[in-house]
Tab-separated table of C-alpha atoms and ligand atoms in Angstrom:
chain	number	residue	atom	x	y	z
F	9	UNK	CA	22.450	5.733	-34.245
F	10	UNK	CA	21.259	5.014	-30.654
F	11	UNK	CA	21.171	7.553	-28.605
F	12	UNK	CA	23.653	7.625	-25.848
F	13	UNK	CA	22.561	8.511	-21.935
F	14	UNK	CA	24.847	7.893	-18.655
F	15	UNK	CA	21.651	6.432	-17.365
F	16	UNK	CA	18.480	5.275	-18.955
F	17	UNK	CA	14.949	5.006	-15.638
F	18	UNK	CA	12.295	3.036	-17.496
F	19	UNK	CA	9.284	4.204	-15.261
F	20	UNK	CA	7.951	7.765	-14.423
F	21	UNK	CA	6.765	6.897	-11.519
F	22	UNK	CA	7.267	7.930	-7.778
F	23	UNK	CA	10.527	5.271	-7.565
F	24	UNK	CA	11.821	6.587	-11.241
F	25	UNK	CA	11.468	9.932	-10.879
F	26	UNK	CA	13.000	10.331	-7.337
F	27	UNK	CA	16.081	8.201	-8.942
F	28	UNK	CA	16.164	10.654	-12.077
F	29	UNK	CA	16.224	13.471	-9.606
F	30	UNK	CA	19.325	11.922	-7.895
F	31	UNK	CA	21.413	11.136	-10.579
F	32	UNK	CA	20.644	14.502	-12.691
F	33	UNK	CA	21.697	16.363	-9.421
F	34	UNK	CA	25.389	14.260	-9.716
F	35	UNK	CA	25.925	15.234	-13.333
F	36	UNK	CA	24.521	12.062	-14.886
F	37	UNK	CA	22.637	12.333	-18.562
F	38	UNK	CA	19.612	10.585	-17.617
F	39	UNK	CA	16.320	9.908	-19.464
F	40	UNK	CA	13.118	8.593	-18.132
F	41	UNK	CA	10.924	6.478	-20.419
F	42	UNK	CA	7.364	5.654	-19.878
F	43	UNK	CA	4.785	3.951	-22.048
F	44	UNK	CA	1.593	6.392	-19.787
F	45	UNK	CA	1.110	9.809	-21.549
F	46	UNK	CA	1.289	11.846	-17.961
F	47	UNK	CA	4.251	10.789	-15.193
F	48	UNK	CA	3.210	10.094	-11.530
F	49	UNK	CA	-0.633	8.885	-12.702
F	50	UNK	CA	-0.537	6.454	-9.190
F	51	UNK	CA	0.690	9.458	-7.434
F	52	UNK	CA	-2.400	11.866	-8.855
F	53	UNK	CA	-4.980	9.363	-7.457
F	54	UNK	CA	-3.185	8.276	-4.278
F	55	UNK	CA	-4.624	9.322	-0.961
F	56	UNK	CA	-8.048	10.143	-1.762
F	57	UNK	CA	-6.303	13.051	-4.678
F	58	UNK	CA	-3.896	14.450	-1.615
F	59	UNK	CA	-1.197	11.823	-1.629
F	60	UNK	CA	-0.486	10.403	1.789
F	61	UNK	CA	3.851	11.179	0.754
F	62	UNK	CA	5.216	9.462	3.621
F	63	UNK	CA	4.367	8.467	7.333
F	64	UNK	CA	6.641	9.480	10.002
F	65	UNK	CA	6.738	6.207	12.008
F	66	UNK	CA	8.060	4.507	8.943
F	67	UNK	CA	10.614	2.061	10.296
F	68	UNK	CA	11.688	-1.472	8.402
F	69	UNK	CA	8.895	-2.886	10.990
F	70	UNK	CA	6.574	-1.856	9.227
F	71	UNK	CA	7.019	-3.486	5.638
F	72	UNK	CA	7.414	-7.158	4.093
F	73	UNK	CA	9.832	-8.932	2.389
F	74	UNK	CA	10.942	-12.406	2.404
F	75	UNK	CA	14.155	-9.968	4.066
F	76	UNK	CA	12.553	-7.996	6.447
F	77	UNK	CA	16.336	-6.400	7.298
F	78	UNK	CA	16.988	-5.524	3.463
F	79	UNK	CA	14.938	-2.098	3.462
F	80	UNK	CA	16.937	-0.559	6.301
F	81	UNK	CA	19.802	0.796	4.360
F	82	UNK	CA	17.945	2.804	1.405
F	83	UNK	CA	15.358	3.675	4.687
F	84	UNK	CA	18.029	5.374	6.787
F	85	UNK	CA	19.661	7.071	3.557
F	86	UNK	CA	16.234	9.092	2.626
F	87	UNK	CA	13.960	9.510	5.730
F	88	UNK	CA	10.547	11.082	5.760
F	89	UNK	CA	12.226	13.908	7.015
F	90	UNK	CA	14.163	14.584	4.100
F	91	UNK	CA	11.009	14.255	1.621
F	92	UNK	CA	9.026	16.611	4.358
F	93	UNK	CA	12.098	18.980	3.580
F	94	UNK	CA	11.840	18.978	-0.299
F	95	UNK	CA	8.231	19.585	0.022
F	96	UNK	CA	8.629	22.251	1.914
F	97	UNK	CA	11.267	23.845	0.361
F	98	UNK	CA	8.735	23.717	-2.663
F	99	UNK	CA	6.317	25.643	-0.531
F	100	UNK	CA	3.612	22.434	-0.367
F	101	UNK	CA	1.378	22.706	2.624
F	102	UNK	CA	0.327	19.569	4.331
F	103	UNK	CA	-0.775	17.878	7.575
F	104	UNK	CA	-0.819	15.093	9.355
F	105	UNK	CA	-3.934	12.838	9.264
F	106	UNK	CA	-3.739	10.214	11.834
F	107	UNK	CA	-1.256	7.351	12.744
F	108	UNK	CA	1.612	9.781	11.421
F	109	UNK	CA	0.228	9.778	7.732
F	110	UNK	CA	1.023	12.855	6.323
F	111	UNK	CA	-1.487	14.302	3.622
F	112	UNK	CA	-0.842	17.674	0.960
F	113	UNK	CA	-3.200	19.828	1.805
F	114	UNK	CA	-4.749	20.696	-1.487
F	115	UNK	CA	-3.978	18.226	-4.254
F	116	UNK	CA	-1.263	15.400	-4.897
F	117	UNK	CA	-0.717	16.974	-8.199
F	118	UNK	CA	1.664	19.503	-6.296
F	119	UNK	CA	3.813	16.496	-5.491
F	120	UNK	CA	3.886	15.445	-9.340
F	121	UNK	CA	5.156	19.182	-9.785
F	122	UNK	CA	7.848	19.721	-7.576
F	123	UNK	CA	9.129	16.504	-8.948
F	124	UNK	CA	9.020	17.472	-12.490
F	125	UNK	CA	10.486	20.593	-11.130
F	126	UNK	CA	13.377	18.598	-9.311
F	127	UNK	CA	14.354	16.556	-12.461
F	128	UNK	CA	13.944	19.686	-14.706
F	129	UNK	CA	16.417	21.407	-12.503
F	130	UNK	CA	18.537	18.502	-12.438
F	131	UNK	CA	18.567	18.374	-16.499
F	132	UNK	CA	16.637	15.041	-16.687
F	133	UNK	CA	15.218	14.098	-20.188
F	134	UNK	CA	11.215	12.996	-19.766
F	135	UNK	CA	10.040	10.829	-22.464
F	136	UNK	CA	6.238	9.981	-22.243
F	137	UNK	CA	4.116	7.557	-24.142
F	138	UNK	CA	7.181	5.650	-25.639
F	139	UNK	CA	6.731	1.799	-25.357
F	140	UNK	CA	10.277	-0.543	-24.710
F	141	UNK	CA	10.107	-3.816	-26.939
F	142	UNK	CA	13.340	-5.431	-25.686
F	143	UNK	CA	16.524	-4.027	-23.075
F	144	UNK	CA	19.951	-5.953	-23.566
F	145	UNK	CA	23.719	-6.073	-22.486
F	146	UNK	CA	26.301	-4.073	-24.780
F	147	UNK	CA	30.208	-4.110	-24.328
F	148	UNK	CA	29.809	-0.973	-22.488
F	149	UNK	CA	26.180	-1.193	-20.307
F	150	UNK	CA	22.339	-1.657	-21.740
F	151	UNK	CA	20.742	-1.000	-25.355
F	152	UNK	CA	17.003	-0.525	-24.447
F	153	UNK	CA	14.656	-0.517	-27.542
F	154	UNK	CA	12.242	1.578	-27.665
F	155	UNK	CA	9.088	2.609	-30.136
F	156	UNK	CA	11.489	5.743	-31.353
F	157	UNK	CA	15.070	3.908	-31.575
F	158	UNK	CA	17.936	2.463	-29.192
F	159	UNK	CA	18.946	4.357	-26.066
F	160	UNK	CA	22.474	3.061	-24.687
F	161	UNK	CA	23.550	3.582	-21.559
F	162	UNK	CA	26.292	2.773	-18.424
F	163	UNK	CA	23.321	1.730	-16.239
F	164	UNK	CA	19.892	0.826	-16.213
F	165	UNK	CA	17.275	1.748	-13.808
F	166	UNK	CA	13.633	-0.405	-13.935
F	167	UNK	CA	10.988	1.556	-11.962
F	168	UNK	CA	7.931	-0.090	-13.443
F	169	UNK	CA	5.894	-0.920	-10.625
F	170	UNK	CA	4.211	-3.680	-10.012
F	171	UNK	CA	0.850	-5.448	-11.115
F	172	UNK	CA	-1.730	-3.432	-9.023
F	173	UNK	CA	-4.289	-1.617	-11.044
F	174	UNK	CA	-3.545	-2.716	-14.910
F	175	UNK	CA	-6.214	-0.397	-15.739
F	176	UNK	CA	-3.758	2.417	-15.458
F	177	UNK	CA	-0.902	0.892	-17.104
F	178	UNK	CA	0.767	-1.567	-14.609
F	179	UNK	CA	2.820	-4.294	-15.958
F	180	UNK	CA	4.804	-7.072	-15.099
F	181	UNK	CA	7.866	-5.786	-17.272
F	182	UNK	CA	10.214	-5.741	-14.183
F	183	UNK	CA	9.155	-8.814	-13.374
F	184	UNK	CA	10.209	-10.125	-17.128
F	185	UNK	CA	13.193	-8.057	-17.217
F	186	UNK	CA	14.633	-9.880	-14.267
F	187	UNK	CA	14.060	-13.430	-15.355
F	188	UNK	CA	15.932	-12.278	-18.749
F	189	UNK	CA	19.169	-11.245	-16.709
F	190	UNK	CA	18.393	-14.497	-14.151
F	191	UNK	CA	17.609	-12.304	-11.020
F	192	UNK	CA	15.323	-14.708	-8.459
F	193	UNK	CA	11.546	-13.946	-8.007
F	194	UNK	CA	9.924	-13.528	-4.950
F	195	UNK	CA	5.833	-14.819	-5.649
F	196	UNK	CA	3.977	-11.915	-6.299
F	197	UNK	CA	0.370	-11.317	-4.489
F	198	UNK	CA	-2.162	-8.358	-4.492
F	199	UNK	CA	-1.961	-6.512	-1.067
F	200	UNK	CA	-3.935	-3.649	0.620
F	201	UNK	CA	-6.588	-5.291	-1.394
F	202	UNK	CA	-10.295	-5.595	-0.341
F	203	UNK	CA	-11.420	-9.069	0.606
F	204	UNK	CA	-14.459	-10.905	-1.411
F	205	UNK	CA	-16.910	-13.212	0.533
F	206	UNK	CA	-18.569	-16.399	-0.888
F	207	UNK	CA	-22.403	-16.081	-2.064
F	208	UNK	CA	-24.184	-17.495	0.895
F	209	UNK	CA	-22.233	-15.455	3.430
F	210	UNK	CA	-22.503	-12.304	1.614
F	211	UNK	CA	-25.615	-12.525	1.203
F	212	UNK	CA	-26.502	-13.507	4.843
F	213	UNK	CA	-24.052	-10.049	5.401
F	214	UNK	CA	-25.825	-7.955	2.214
F	215	UNK	CA	-28.069	-5.997	4.436
F	216	UNK	CA	-24.738	-4.335	6.140
F	217	UNK	CA	-23.091	-2.776	2.963
F	218	UNK	CA	-22.182	0.595	3.610
F	219	UNK	CA	-21.763	0.431	7.300
F	220	UNK	CA	-18.469	1.084	8.942
F	221	UNK	CA	-17.003	0.514	12.783
F	222	UNK	CA	-13.936	0.448	14.620
F	223	UNK	CA	-12.094	-2.531	13.936
F	224	UNK	CA	-9.374	-5.069	15.079
F	225	UNK	CA	-8.698	-7.284	12.195
F	226	UNK	CA	-6.332	-10.333	12.964
F	227	UNK	CA	-4.673	-12.670	10.715
F	228	UNK	CA	-2.295	-15.063	12.371
F	229	UNK	CA	-0.018	-12.975	14.848
F	230	UNK	CA	-1.065	-9.753	13.168
F	231	UNK	CA	-3.180	-7.234	14.235
F	232	UNK	CA	-4.311	-4.083	12.836
F	233	UNK	CA	-6.794	-1.812	14.571
F	234	UNK	CA	-8.656	0.950	12.141
F	235	UNK	CA	-11.925	1.478	10.583
F	236	UNK	CA	-13.841	-1.962	9.012
F	237	UNK	CA	-16.155	-0.992	6.301
F	238	UNK	CA	-18.365	-3.908	4.975
F	239	UNK	CA	-19.032	-3.762	1.204
F	240	UNK	CA	-21.641	-5.434	-1.581
F	241	UNK	CA	-18.690	-7.423	-2.164
F	242	UNK	CA	-16.808	-8.594	1.195
F	243	UNK	CA	-14.733	-6.754	3.760
F	244	UNK	CA	-13.198	-3.336	2.919
F	245	UNK	CA	-11.593	-0.229	5.008
F	246	UNK	CA	-8.290	-0.077	6.507
F	247	UNK	CA	-8.353	-2.779	8.735
F	248	UNK	CA	-9.196	-4.941	5.947
F	249	UNK	CA	-6.441	-3.396	3.365
F	250	UNK	CA	-3.640	-4.035	6.084
F	251	UNK	CA	-4.661	-7.312	7.095
F	252	UNK	CA	-5.208	-8.424	3.337
F	253	UNK	CA	-1.294	-8.348	2.969
F	254	UNK	CA	-0.554	-10.753	5.902
F	255	UNK	CA	-3.924	-12.680	5.126
F	256	UNK	CA	-3.321	-16.208	2.678
F	257	UNK	CA	-5.834	-18.186	0.981
F	258	UNK	CA	-7.995	-20.494	2.813
F	259	UNK	CA	-7.361	-18.665	6.105
F	260	UNK	CA	-9.496	-16.758	8.758
F	261	UNK	CA	-9.904	-13.019	9.933
F	262	UNK	CA	-10.818	-12.560	13.211
F	263	UNK	CA	-12.282	-9.234	14.186
F	264	UNK	CA	-12.891	-7.857	16.952
F	265	UNK	CA	-15.507	-4.854	16.986
F	266	UNK	CA	-15.085	-1.917	18.969
F	267	UNK	CA	-12.211	-3.340	21.085
F	268	UNK	CA	-12.033	0.289	22.569
F	269	UNK	CA	-15.654	-0.888	24.490
F	270	UNK	CA	-16.515	-2.920	27.378
F	271	UNK	CA	-19.545	-3.910	25.606
F	272	UNK	CA	-20.433	-6.634	28.618
F	273	UNK	CA	-20.675	-4.203	30.788
F	274	UNK	CA	-21.975	-1.233	28.772
F	275	UNK	CA	-25.449	-3.945	28.482
F	276	UNK	CA	-25.354	-4.602	32.182
F	277	UNK	CA	-25.265	-1.512	33.055
F	278	UNK	CA	-28.107	-0.805	30.074
F	279	UNK	CA	-29.936	-3.907	31.866
F	280	UNK	CA	-29.743	-2.498	35.040
F	281	UNK	CA	-30.850	1.173	34.622
F	282	UNK	CA	-33.695	0.127	31.741
F	283	UNK	CA	-34.493	-3.375	32.144
F	284	UNK	CA	-37.195	-3.136	29.297
F	285	UNK	CA	-34.840	-1.831	26.538
F	286	UNK	CA	-34.879	-4.330	23.277
F	287	UNK	CA	-31.195	-6.327	23.674
F	288	UNK	CA	-30.969	-4.448	19.906
F	289	UNK	CA	-31.819	-0.717	21.242
F	290	UNK	CA	-29.151	-0.935	23.611
F	291	UNK	CA	-26.271	-2.618	21.090
F	292	UNK	CA	-27.261	0.641	18.764
F	293	UNK	CA	-25.857	2.911	21.418
F	294	UNK	CA	-22.471	1.053	20.914
F	295	UNK	CA	-22.401	0.400	16.873
F	296	UNK	CA	-24.062	1.262	13.950
F	297	UNK	CA	-28.107	0.189	14.081
F	298	UNK	CA	-28.137	-2.280	11.362
F	299	UNK	CA	-24.837	-3.961	12.908
F	300	UNK	CA	-26.466	-4.135	16.017
F	301	UNK	CA	-29.678	-5.409	14.468
F	302	UNK	CA	-27.387	-8.319	12.790
F	303	UNK	CA	-25.311	-9.586	15.924
F	304	UNK	CA	-28.657	-9.506	17.940
F	305	UNK	CA	-30.358	-11.877	14.825
F	306	UNK	CA	-27.428	-13.849	14.909
F	307	UNK	CA	-27.708	-14.698	18.247
F	308	UNK	CA	-31.218	-15.299	18.423
F	309	UNK	CA	-32.081	-12.577	20.212
F	310	UNK	CA	-34.049	-10.046	18.399
F	311	UNK	CA	-36.468	-8.578	20.271
F	312	UNK	CA	-35.894	-9.844	23.782
F	313	UNK	CA	-35.670	-7.161	26.311
F	314	UNK	CA	-32.696	-6.759	28.665
F	315	UNK	CA	-33.873	-8.028	31.740
F	316	UNK	CA	-34.638	-11.047	29.843
F	317	UNK	CA	-31.309	-12.105	29.369
F	318	UNK	CA	-29.059	-13.347	31.440
F	319	UNK	CA	-25.255	-12.924	31.842
F	320	UNK	CA	-24.230	-15.568	29.978
F	321	UNK	CA	-26.438	-14.608	26.980
F	322	UNK	CA	-24.935	-11.310	27.117
F	323	UNK	CA	-21.811	-12.591	27.115
F	324	UNK	CA	-22.685	-14.725	24.241
F	325	UNK	CA	-23.709	-11.884	22.664
F	326	UNK	CA	-20.501	-9.767	23.357
F	327	UNK	CA	-18.574	-12.736	22.404
F	328	UNK	CA	-19.704	-13.065	18.713
F	329	UNK	CA	-19.008	-9.209	18.517
F	330	UNK	CA	-15.375	-9.435	20.003
F	331	UNK	CA	-14.127	-13.041	18.006
F	332	UNK	CA	-16.051	-12.281	14.526
F	333	UNK	CA	-14.683	-15.037	12.846
F	334	UNK	CA	-14.977	-14.917	8.690
F	335	UNK	CA	-13.400	-16.911	5.980
F	336	UNK	CA	-12.922	-14.955	3.184
F	337	UNK	CA	-13.152	-16.346	-0.609
F	338	UNK	CA	-10.514	-14.252	-1.955
F	339	UNK	CA	-9.707	-10.709	-2.557
F	340	UNK	CA	-10.366	-8.498	-5.168
F	341	UNK	CA	-7.383	-8.926	-6.944
F	342	UNK	CA	-4.924	-6.258	-8.808
F	343	UNK	CA	-7.988	-4.524	-10.578
F	344	UNK	CA	-8.116	-2.869	-7.125
F	345	UNK	CA	-5.378	-3.265	-4.743
F	346	UNK	CA	-2.603	-0.916	-3.721
F	347	UNK	CA	0.324	-2.714	-3.899
F	348	UNK	CA	2.033	-5.813	-5.583
F	349	UNK	CA	3.482	-7.965	-2.282
F	350	UNK	CA	6.471	-10.119	-3.817
F	351	UNK	CA	8.604	-9.315	-6.431
F	352	UNK	CA	12.269	-8.793	-7.161
F	353	UNK	CA	13.847	-11.085	-4.898
F	354	UNK	CA	16.006	-8.804	-2.852
F	355	UNK	CA	18.792	-11.690	-2.042
F	356	UNK	CA	19.762	-10.568	-5.925
F	357	UNK	CA	20.111	-6.859	-5.169
F	358	UNK	CA	22.955	-4.705	-3.011
F	359	UNK	CA	20.601	-3.263	-0.572
F	360	UNK	CA	22.592	0.292	-0.315
F	361	UNK	CA	22.435	0.941	-3.861
F	362	UNK	CA	19.539	-1.629	-5.546
F	363	UNK	CA	22.377	-2.557	-7.870
F	364	UNK	CA	22.089	-6.294	-8.938
F	365	UNK	CA	24.499	-8.190	-7.497
F	366	UNK	CA	25.238	-10.126	-10.500
F	367	UNK	CA	24.612	-7.523	-13.503
F	368	UNK	CA	26.598	-4.750	-12.612
F	369	UNK	CA	24.718	-1.121	-13.740
F	370	UNK	CA	21.489	-2.708	-13.638
F	371	UNK	CA	19.053	-1.693	-10.930
F	372	UNK	CA	15.791	-2.253	-9.493
F	373	UNK	CA	13.725	-0.148	-7.340
F	374	UNK	CA	10.079	0.979	-5.964
F	375	UNK	CA	7.146	-1.765	-5.541
F	376	UNK	CA	8.798	-4.008	-8.178
F	377	UNK	CA	11.027	-5.501	-5.088
F	378	UNK	CA	10.550	-7.636	-2.865
F	379	UNK	CA	9.762	-4.468	-0.054
F	380	UNK	CA	5.875	-3.574	0.308
F	381	UNK	CA	4.667	-1.270	2.928
F	382	UNK	CA	1.605	-1.526	5.344
F	383	UNK	CA	-1.608	1.263	4.087
F	384	UNK	CA	-0.565	5.128	5.830
F	385	UNK	CA	2.306	6.553	3.074
F	386	UNK	CA	4.787	3.975	3.967
F	387	UNK	CA	4.871	2.578	0.123
F	388	UNK	CA	5.714	5.835	-1.261
F	389	UNK	CA	8.293	6.370	1.674
F	390	UNK	CA	9.716	3.123	0.078
F	391	UNK	CA	9.868	4.329	-3.767
F	392	UNK	CA	11.293	7.549	-2.488
F	393	UNK	CA	14.102	6.164	-0.610
F	394	UNK	CA	14.816	3.141	-3.132
F	395	UNK	CA	14.862	5.438	-5.848
F	396	UNK	CA	17.140	7.901	-3.728
F	397	UNK	CA	19.620	4.972	-3.008
F	398	UNK	CA	19.874	4.207	-6.985
F	399	UNK	CA	20.540	7.659	-7.722
F	400	UNK	CA	23.559	7.896	-5.687
F	401	UNK	CA	25.080	4.780	-7.413
F	402	UNK	CA	23.459	4.695	-11.008
M	513	FDA	P1	4.376	3.449	-9.997
M	513	FDA	O1	3.326	2.175	-10.252
M	513	FDA	O2	4.124	4.378	-9.338
M	513	FDA	O3	5.366	3.437	-11.489
M	513	FDA	C1	5.231	2.386	-12.228
M	513	FDA	C2	5.489	3.822	-13.702
M	513	FDA	O4	5.967	2.628	-14.506
M	513	FDA	C3	4.577	3.878	-14.120
M	513	FDA	O5	4.898	5.433	-14.622
M	513	FDA	C4	4.033	3.021	-15.246
M	513	FDA	O6	3.291	3.999	-16.451
M	513	FDA	C5	5.141	2.918	-16.283
M	513	FDA	N1	5.276	1.636	-16.547
M	513	FDA	C6	4.579	0.603	-16.024
M	513	FDA	N2	5.020	-0.756	-17.163
M	513	FDA	C7	5.914	-0.041	-18.289
M	513	FDA	C8	6.494	-0.390	-19.236
M	513	FDA	N3	6.211	-1.952	-19.708
M	513	FDA	N4	7.245	0.377	-19.817
M	513	FDA	C9	7.300	1.662	-19.714
M	513	FDA	N5	6.943	2.139	-19.073
M	513	FDA	C10	6.103	1.263	-18.114
M	513	FDA	N6	1.294	4.649	-1.411
M	513	FDA	C11	1.430	5.595	-0.069
M	513	FDA	O7	2.291	5.666	0.203
M	513	FDA	N7	0.799	6.763	0.077
M	513	FDA	C12	-0.631	6.259	-0.809
M	513	FDA	O8	-1.525	7.531	-0.389
M	513	FDA	C13	-1.033	5.685	-1.291
M	513	FDA	N8	-2.166	5.453	-2.281
M	513	FDA	C14	-2.707	4.556	-3.166
M	513	FDA	C15	-3.858	4.888	-3.972
M	513	FDA	C16	-3.966	3.722	-4.873
M	513	FDA	C17	-5.605	3.856	-5.658
M	513	FDA	C18	-3.642	2.944	-5.271
M	513	FDA	C19	-3.054	1.736	-6.609
M	513	FDA	C20	-2.206	2.651	-4.515
M	513	FDA	C21	-1.082	3.691	-3.525
M	513	FDA	N9	-0.269	3.792	-2.971
M	513	FDA	C22	0.139	4.741	-2.359
M	513	FDA	C23	1.128	2.796	-3.514
M	513	FDA	C24	1.912	3.552	-4.533
M	513	FDA	O9	1.297	4.470	-5.241
M	513	FDA	C25	2.917	2.970	-5.431
M	513	FDA	O10	3.705	2.299	-3.814
M	513	FDA	C26	3.966	3.632	-5.496
M	513	FDA	O11	3.409	4.566	-6.579
M	513	FDA	C27	5.030	2.274	-5.755
M	513	FDA	O12	5.674	3.339	-6.902
M	513	FDA	P2	6.677	2.934	-8.068
M	513	FDA	O13	7.111	3.991	-8.997
M	513	FDA	O14	7.317	1.624	-7.802
M	513	FDA	O15	5.487	2.396	-9.084
């Protein structure tokens, strides 16, 4: 005989656990199943092990979706303050690192422990290491066929995340279920991901691997200003991860290095004070030495002293640094992407509850939905908010 529950949640990640807590608190009989051996594995590795669990500035404008309005309702129902209150009730110390990004002082595992405690207190059952073979509709709801037998439920919540980091058990499960039940999908692609360069360009930049610099990265009309990191595969660092979600194959990325500094004025002053100084030495006072050497060589000014350089030559050097245009060959893909863009088309979901409009009782939450946050705690805030909203309705 099938096990009987009110709510089955597939996926014990951030969204699934939050949904389970809220549904459990409402007195629903809830079971969470996951094929992984441990819950919240992405929480554990997030934020360099300290989990950037929310962003105090989170608002709908920090999310990408075919329908930018869809996320508004859930984000308003469960705010960063709500999650901070939860974290503080559990005595977890936190700090703001930068740009509203909140991290645990100690360990991301504190967040997992907190969610597990809340689940236990809400009477939620957690079954790990279980695979789900199929899901079907029944006259009273759904039957989930698992490796440990069938589970019947009135409500079924899909919280299996996106395709990013398949090595950690990410699957396209949610998209398959959506298709099975006739829900449309928005094409998926990797987001918050390092960008790669073609071999020729990479070779010309190989001496820069490991260099980090403050930069504005622009693609289309979108610009992010954060650190840029040159790697042995291409471009990375927060400014690149951010812009990668907006960049499309074949497009350029425009880099404005050192946007805070009036480089031309600084070089002209250096020329006045010490004309015998080499251009690359003067530039290296403003940026990493290897980068200074690269740009001076690129402009054909290697070993030239400042006094030899006209205003025009200095200006050309600065323009090269202010608008360094690079055409990436691609991205590192789902292997290293922090998130998956696209997913379940929001037109098929009710924005208050995350329930499928045409399939009562079926819910999709978290990363599998076509709502993707910027880098900086926004994606967990979406997981908490969408999980909370479904937890109130399931
Ligand atoms: P999530 O992927 O967390 O959970 C899905 C669960 O479903 C998993 O437990 C998985 O095992 C399970 N599952 C999948 N397929 C299944 C199947 N077929 N059957 C059964 N179970 C299945 N965000 C942020 O805001 N701040 C941060 O600091 C970071 N840092 C970060 C670092 C790294 C390295 C990555 C890869 C990602 C981040 N993120 C982040 C993004 C964040 O981790 C992500 O947005 C959320 O974990 C999404 O939560 P979900 O619950 O939707 O999916």
